[in-house]
Amino acid sequence: MKELTDDRVYKYLEEKYDELLLDYILLEANGAYAGEETHREAVIEAIACMGSRTRVGNSYDFDVFTVEKDKMRCQKVDVDDFFFEGNNGWLLSPEEVGVKASADKMNYWHAFLDPPYGIPYTVEDFRQINHMLFPGSPKDLEIYSWNDEFSNYFDDGKEWWGTAMWSVYDKNLKRFVVIGASLTD
């Protein structure tokens, strides 16, 4: 895996969406695509890439991120469910979060539009960013949602707001987009 540091999406996000608090990592897939295992490699590489950034989420002061591969769990996510534009936020009630094993505690819409203290972005921004990240057909996307027990990347979000991580593979572009959310106040 190789981060696509020169991709125009990064420049666009940096210039127009500098207050966005989700972590987006674009990766070129090398070798044959192998479903869940390739997604696992992408997530591990994405967390390593985040460690070299100045800001991760809403934090400028963070430890080196670690990954415990044996604790990684995921579940496949339907494309329509992933891009669902509804502000119901949690897929599990807050009471269920600690009880049920779930790879995904909040939906992407909620993570984007409702971080701690808000952001100046709208539904149209959500759509525009997704159009740039995923320009092809939704049928070309395979999406997994990951648990938050395998990396200290999630520590901030576990304190208060929440955590989420998705890996999205675009079969047409042969590219991964890993989206992380781990924010605190």
PDB file of C-alpha atoms in Angstrom:
ATOM      1  CA  MET A   1       0.000   0.000   0.000  1.00  0.00           C
ATOM      2  CA  LYS A   2       1.128   3.493  -0.774  1.00  0.00           C
ATOM      3  CA  GLU A   3      -0.464   6.736   0.366  1.00  0.00           C
ATOM      4  CA  LEU A   4      -1.512   8.918  -2.557  1.00  0.00           C
ATOM      5  CA  THR A   5      -0.061  12.098  -1.059  1.00  0.00           C
ATOM      6  CA  ASP A   6      -0.193  13.952  -4.396  1.00  0.00           C
ATOM      7  CA  ASP A   7      -3.837  13.154  -5.079  1.00  0.00           C
ATOM      8  CA  ARG A   8      -5.928  16.245  -5.885  1.00  0.00           C
ATOM      9  CA  VAL A   9      -8.487  15.235  -3.244  1.00  0.00           C
ATOM     10  CA  TYR A  10      -5.953  15.948  -0.478  1.00  0.00           C
ATOM     11  CA  LYS A  11      -5.255  19.409  -1.870  1.00  0.00           C
ATOM     12  CA  TYR A  12      -8.992  20.086  -2.176  1.00  0.00           C
ATOM     13  CA  LEU A  13      -9.672  18.974   1.403  1.00  0.00           C
ATOM     14  CA  GLU A  14      -6.765  21.050   2.705  1.00  0.00           C
ATOM     15  CA  GLU A  15      -7.843  24.214   0.882  1.00  0.00           C
ATOM     16  CA  LYS A  16     -11.619  24.075   1.206  1.00  0.00           C
ATOM     17  CA  TYR A  17     -12.228  21.852   4.254  1.00  0.00           C
ATOM     18  CA  ASP A  18      -9.460  22.690   6.696  1.00  0.00           C
ATOM     19  CA  GLU A  19     -11.872  22.486   9.663  1.00  0.00           C
ATOM     20  CA  LEU A  20     -13.039  18.975   8.801  1.00  0.00           C
ATOM     21  CA  LEU A  21     -12.289  16.674  11.717  1.00  0.00           C
ATOM     22  CA  LEU A  22     -12.506  13.256  10.114  1.00  0.00           C
ATOM     23  CA  ASP A  23      -9.262  11.620   9.020  1.00  0.00           C
ATOM     24  CA  TYR A  24      -9.225  10.698   5.322  1.00  0.00           C
ATOM     25  CA  ILE A  25      -6.388   8.562   3.952  1.00  0.00           C
ATOM     26  CA  LEU A  26      -6.152   7.637   0.269  1.00  0.00           C
ATOM     27  CA  LEU A  27      -4.143   4.547  -0.577  1.00  0.00           C
ATOM     28  CA  GLU A  28      -3.145   2.858  -3.786  1.00  0.00           C
ATOM     29  CA  ALA A  29      -3.693  -0.865  -3.636  1.00  0.00           C
ATOM     30  CA  ASN A  30      -0.723  -2.865  -4.800  1.00  0.00           C
ATOM     31  CA  GLY A  31      -1.117  -6.490  -5.749  1.00  0.00           C
ATOM     32  CA  ALA A  32      -4.325  -8.422  -6.126  1.00  0.00           C
ATOM     33  CA  TYR A  33      -7.402  -7.377  -4.212  1.00  0.00           C
ATOM     34  CA  ALA A  34      -8.243  -9.981  -1.562  1.00  0.00           C
ATOM     35  CA  GLY A  35     -11.357  -8.609   0.127  1.00  0.00           C
ATOM     36  CA  GLU A  36     -11.265  -8.322   3.906  1.00  0.00           C
ATOM     37  CA  GLU A  37      -7.536  -9.084   4.157  1.00  0.00           C
ATOM     38  CA  THR A  38      -6.681  -6.245   1.771  1.00  0.00           C
ATOM     39  CA  HIS A  39      -8.967  -3.921   3.744  1.00  0.00           C
ATOM     40  CA  ARG A  40      -7.081  -4.929   6.913  1.00  0.00           C
ATOM     41  CA  GLU A  41      -3.760  -4.010   5.259  1.00  0.00           C
ATOM     42  CA  ALA A  42      -5.240  -0.660   4.164  1.00  0.00           C
ATOM     43  CA  VAL A  43      -6.420   0.182   7.686  1.00  0.00           C
ATOM     44  CA  ILE A  44      -3.032  -0.708   9.179  1.00  0.00           C
ATOM     45  CA  GLU A  45      -1.271   1.456   6.587  1.00  0.00           C
ATOM     46  CA  ALA A  46      -3.746   4.319   7.116  1.00  0.00           C
ATOM     47  CA  ILE A  47      -3.061   4.371  10.854  1.00  0.00           C
ATOM     48  CA  ALA A  48       0.666   4.438  10.138  1.00  0.00           C
ATOM     49  CA  CYS A  49       0.119   7.371   7.732  1.00  0.00           C
ATOM     50  CA  MET A  50      -1.848   9.298  10.357  1.00  0.00           C
ATOM     51  CA  GLY A  51       1.128   9.059  12.685  1.00  0.00           C
ATOM     52  CA  SER A  52       3.113  11.328  10.365  1.00  0.00           C
ATOM     53  CA  ARG A  53       0.492  14.090  10.285  1.00  0.00           C
ATOM     54  CA  THR A  54       0.522  17.327  12.252  1.00  0.00           C
ATOM     55  CA  ARG A  55      -3.144  17.009  13.205  1.00  0.00           C
ATOM     56  CA  VAL A  56      -5.235  13.881  13.625  1.00  0.00           C
ATOM     57  CA  GLY A  57      -8.922  14.534  14.204  1.00  0.00           C
ATOM     58  CA  ASN A  58      -8.993  17.518  16.520  1.00  0.00           C
ATOM     59  CA  SER A  59      -5.685  16.730  18.235  1.00  0.00           C
ATOM     60  CA  TYR A  60      -2.245  18.193  17.653  1.00  0.00           C
ATOM     61  CA  ASP A  61      -0.727  16.249  20.523  1.00  0.00           C
ATOM     62  CA  PHE A  62      -0.910  12.496  20.122  1.00  0.00           C
ATOM     63  CA  ASP A  63       1.236   9.449  20.802  1.00  0.00           C
ATOM     64  CA  VAL A  64       2.595   7.150  18.129  1.00  0.00           C
ATOM     65  CA  PHE A  65      -0.309   5.011  16.967  1.00  0.00           C
ATOM     66  CA  THR A  66      -0.072   1.278  17.502  1.00  0.00           C
ATOM     67  CA  VAL A  67      -2.053  -1.574  15.968  1.00  0.00           C
ATOM     68  CA  GLU A  68      -2.802  -4.993  17.411  1.00  0.00           C
ATOM     69  CA  LYS A  69      -3.768  -7.016  14.325  1.00  0.00           C
ATOM     70  CA  ASP A  70      -5.241  -9.895  16.317  1.00  0.00           C
ATOM     71  CA  LYS A  71      -7.850  -7.528  17.812  1.00  0.00           C
ATOM     72  CA  MET A  72      -9.053  -6.194  14.444  1.00  0.00           C
ATOM     73  CA  ARG A  73     -12.674  -7.012  13.613  1.00  0.00           C
ATOM     74  CA  CYS A  74     -14.821  -5.748  10.792  1.00  0.00           C
ATOM     75  CA  GLN A  75     -18.149  -6.138   9.151  1.00  0.00           C
ATOM     76  CA  LYS A  76     -19.183  -5.448   5.603  1.00  0.00           C
ATOM     77  CA  VAL A  77     -21.362  -2.364   5.130  1.00  0.00           C
ATOM     78  CA  ASP A  78     -23.991  -1.896   2.465  1.00  0.00           C
ATOM     79  CA  VAL A  79     -23.191   1.077   0.204  1.00  0.00           C
ATOM     80  CA  ASP A  80     -26.644   2.638   0.694  1.00  0.00           C
ATOM     81  CA  ASP A  81     -26.339   2.305   4.470  1.00  0.00           C
ATOM     82  CA  PHE A  82     -22.874   3.893   4.420  1.00  0.00           C
ATOM     83  CA  PHE A  83     -23.998   6.978   2.487  1.00  0.00           C
ATOM     84  CA  PHE A  84     -27.358   7.212   4.280  1.00  0.00           C
ATOM     85  CA  GLU A  85     -28.180  10.864   4.882  1.00  0.00           C
ATOM     86  CA  GLY A  86     -30.002  10.725   8.151  1.00  0.00           C
ATOM     87  CA  ASN A  87     -29.242  12.322  11.434  1.00  0.00           C
ATOM     88  CA  ASN A  88     -30.195   9.353  13.542  1.00  0.00           C
ATOM     89  CA  GLY A  89     -26.503   9.189  14.383  1.00  0.00           C
ATOM     90  CA  TRP A  90     -25.926   6.081  16.410  1.00  0.00           C
ATOM     91  CA  LEU A  91     -26.526   2.684  14.880  1.00  0.00           C
ATOM     92  CA  LEU A  92     -26.642   1.382  18.446  1.00  0.00           C
ATOM     93  CA  SER A  93     -28.107   3.200  21.374  1.00  0.00           C
ATOM     94  CA  PRO A  94     -25.478   4.560  23.790  1.00  0.00           C
ATOM     95  CA  GLU A  95     -26.584   1.919  26.314  1.00  0.00           C
ATOM     96  CA  GLU A  96     -25.869  -0.883  23.810  1.00  0.00           C
ATOM     97  CA  VAL A  97     -22.445   0.376  22.725  1.00  0.00           C
ATOM     98  CA  GLY A  98     -20.566  -1.312  25.558  1.00  0.00           C
ATOM     99  CA  VAL A  99     -22.723  -4.439  25.504  1.00  0.00           C
ATOM    100  CA  LYS A 100     -22.952  -5.533  21.878  1.00  0.00           C
ATOM    101  CA  ALA A 101     -19.916  -6.268  19.737  1.00  0.00           C
ATOM    102  CA  SER A 102     -20.153  -3.855  16.834  1.00  0.00           C
ATOM    103  CA  ALA A 103     -17.582  -2.701  14.341  1.00  0.00           C
ATOM    104  CA  ASP A 104     -19.496   0.501  13.799  1.00  0.00           C
ATOM    105  CA  LYS A 105     -20.940   2.631  16.576  1.00  0.00           C
ATOM    106  CA  MET A 106     -21.975   5.648  14.524  1.00  0.00           C
ATOM    107  CA  ASN A 107     -22.801   6.253  10.919  1.00  0.00           C
ATOM    108  CA  TYR A 108     -20.672   8.238   8.488  1.00  0.00           C
ATOM    109  CA  TRP A 109     -23.230  11.047   8.184  1.00  0.00           C
ATOM    110  CA  HIS A 110     -23.190  11.653  11.935  1.00  0.00           C
ATOM    111  CA  ALA A 111     -19.394  11.459  12.117  1.00  0.00           C
ATOM    112  CA  PHE A 112     -19.070  14.042   9.335  1.00  0.00           C
ATOM    113  CA  LEU A 113     -21.765  16.537  10.325  1.00  0.00           C
ATOM    114  CA  ASP A 114     -21.870  16.324  14.106  1.00  0.00           C
ATOM    115  CA  PRO A 115     -18.356  16.340  15.606  1.00  0.00           C
ATOM    116  CA  PRO A 116     -17.677  17.991  18.980  1.00  0.00           C
ATOM    117  CA  TYR A 117     -18.351  21.742  18.800  1.00  0.00           C
ATOM    118  CA  GLY A 118     -19.628  21.520  15.238  1.00  0.00           C
ATOM    119  CA  ILE A 119     -18.160  22.441  11.881  1.00  0.00           C
ATOM    120  CA  PRO A 120     -19.179  25.045   9.287  1.00  0.00           C
ATOM    121  CA  TYR A 121     -20.067  22.418   6.669  1.00  0.00           C
ATOM    122  CA  THR A 122     -23.395  21.323   5.252  1.00  0.00           C
ATOM    123  CA  VAL A 123     -25.059  18.375   3.591  1.00  0.00           C
ATOM    124  CA  GLU A 124     -23.852  19.747   0.260  1.00  0.00           C
ATOM    125  CA  ASP A 125     -20.274  19.611   1.529  1.00  0.00           C
ATOM    126  CA  PHE A 126     -20.818  15.987   2.593  1.00  0.00           C
ATOM    127  CA  ARG A 127     -22.028  15.179  -0.918  1.00  0.00           C
ATOM    128  CA  GLN A 128     -19.235  17.144  -2.634  1.00  0.00           C
ATOM    129  CA  ILE A 129     -16.472  15.440  -0.661  1.00  0.00           C
ATOM    130  CA  ASN A 130     -17.972  12.030  -1.316  1.00  0.00           C
ATOM    131  CA  HIS A 131     -18.292  12.804  -5.020  1.00  0.00           C
ATOM    132  CA  MET A 132     -14.572  13.612  -5.114  1.00  0.00           C
ATOM    133  CA  LEU A 133     -13.573  10.592  -3.037  1.00  0.00           C
ATOM    134  CA  PHE A 134     -15.852   8.153  -4.871  1.00  0.00           C
ATOM    135  CA  PRO A 135     -16.385   9.524  -8.401  1.00  0.00           C
ATOM    136  CA  GLY A 136     -17.551   6.268  -9.989  1.00  0.00           C
ATOM    137  CA  SER A 137     -20.497   4.022  -9.505  1.00  0.00           C
ATOM    138  CA  PRO A 138     -21.516   2.951  -6.003  1.00  0.00           C
ATOM    139  CA  LYS A 139     -21.551  -0.644  -7.300  1.00  0.00           C
ATOM    140  CA  ASP A 140     -17.744  -0.394  -7.571  1.00  0.00           C
ATOM    141  CA  LEU A 141     -17.354   0.182  -3.819  1.00  0.00           C
ATOM    142  CA  GLU A 142     -16.770  -2.409  -1.139  1.00  0.00           C
ATOM    143  CA  ILE A 143     -16.979  -1.051   2.411  1.00  0.00           C
ATOM    144  CA  TYR A 144     -15.996  -2.419   5.809  1.00  0.00           C
ATOM    145  CA  SER A 145     -16.551  -0.910   9.224  1.00  0.00           C
ATOM    146  CA  TRP A 146     -13.915  -1.593  11.893  1.00  0.00           C
ATOM    147  CA  ASN A 147     -14.038  -2.016  15.640  1.00  0.00           C
ATOM    148  CA  ASP A 148     -12.160   0.350  17.945  1.00  0.00           C
ATOM    149  CA  GLU A 149     -10.248  -2.136  20.108  1.00  0.00           C
ATOM    150  CA  PHE A 150      -7.127  -2.627  17.985  1.00  0.00           C
ATOM    151  CA  SER A 151      -5.393   0.765  18.109  1.00  0.00           C
ATOM    152  CA  ASN A 152      -4.719   3.622  20.481  1.00  0.00           C
ATOM    153  CA  TYR A 153      -5.873   5.899  17.628  1.00  0.00           C
ATOM    154  CA  PHE A 154      -9.347   5.476  19.142  1.00  0.00           C
ATOM    155  CA  ASP A 155      -8.435   6.540  22.688  1.00  0.00           C
ATOM    156  CA  ASP A 156      -9.558  10.176  22.304  1.00  0.00           C
ATOM    157  CA  GLY A 157     -12.962   9.223  20.951  1.00  0.00           C
ATOM    158  CA  LYS A 158     -13.524   6.648  23.672  1.00  0.00           C
ATOM    159  CA  GLU A 159     -13.241   9.459  26.228  1.00  0.00           C
ATOM    160  CA  TRP A 160     -16.336  11.250  25.003  1.00  0.00           C
ATOM    161  CA  TRP A 161     -17.616  11.728  21.443  1.00  0.00           C
ATOM    162  CA  GLY A 162     -17.160   8.362  19.816  1.00  0.00           C
ATOM    163  CA  THR A 163     -15.156   6.397  17.314  1.00  0.00           C
ATOM    164  CA  ALA A 164     -15.521   4.926  13.863  1.00  0.00           C
ATOM    165  CA  MET A 165     -13.360   3.666  11.039  1.00  0.00           C
ATOM    166  CA  TRP A 166     -14.338   2.609   7.560  1.00  0.00           C
ATOM    167  CA  SER A 167     -12.281   1.236   4.699  1.00  0.00           C
ATOM    168  CA  VAL A 168     -13.746   1.785   1.243  1.00  0.00           C
ATOM    169  CA  TYR A 169     -12.270   0.065  -1.784  1.00  0.00           C
ATOM    170  CA  ASP A 170     -13.085   1.434  -5.240  1.00  0.00           C
ATOM    171  CA  LYS A 171     -12.726  -1.508  -7.636  1.00  0.00           C
ATOM    172  CA  ASN A 172     -12.607   0.797 -10.665  1.00  0.00           C
ATOM    173  CA  LEU A 173      -9.902   3.146  -9.315  1.00  0.00           C
ATOM    174  CA  LYS A 174      -8.103   0.349  -7.400  1.00  0.00           C
ATOM    175  CA  ARG A 175      -7.914   2.759  -4.512  1.00  0.00           C
ATOM    176  CA  PHE A 176      -8.747   2.648  -0.819  1.00  0.00           C
ATOM    177  CA  VAL A 177     -10.192   5.502   1.170  1.00  0.00           C
ATOM    178  CA  VAL A 178      -9.904   4.927   4.896  1.00  0.00           C
ATOM    179  CA  ILE A 179     -12.020   7.249   7.034  1.00  0.00           C
ATOM    180  CA  GLY A 180     -11.309   7.545  10.729  1.00  0.00           C
ATOM    181  CA  ALA A 181     -13.184   9.314  13.495  1.00  0.00           C
ATOM    182  CA  SER A 182     -11.889   9.605  17.038  1.00  0.00           C
ATOM    183  CA  LEU A 183     -12.628  12.955  18.602  1.00  0.00           C
ATOM    184  CA  THR A 184     -12.826  14.380  22.087  1.00  0.00           C
ATOM    185  CA  ASP A 185     -13.471  17.782  23.639  1.00  0.00           C
TER     186      ASP A 185
END
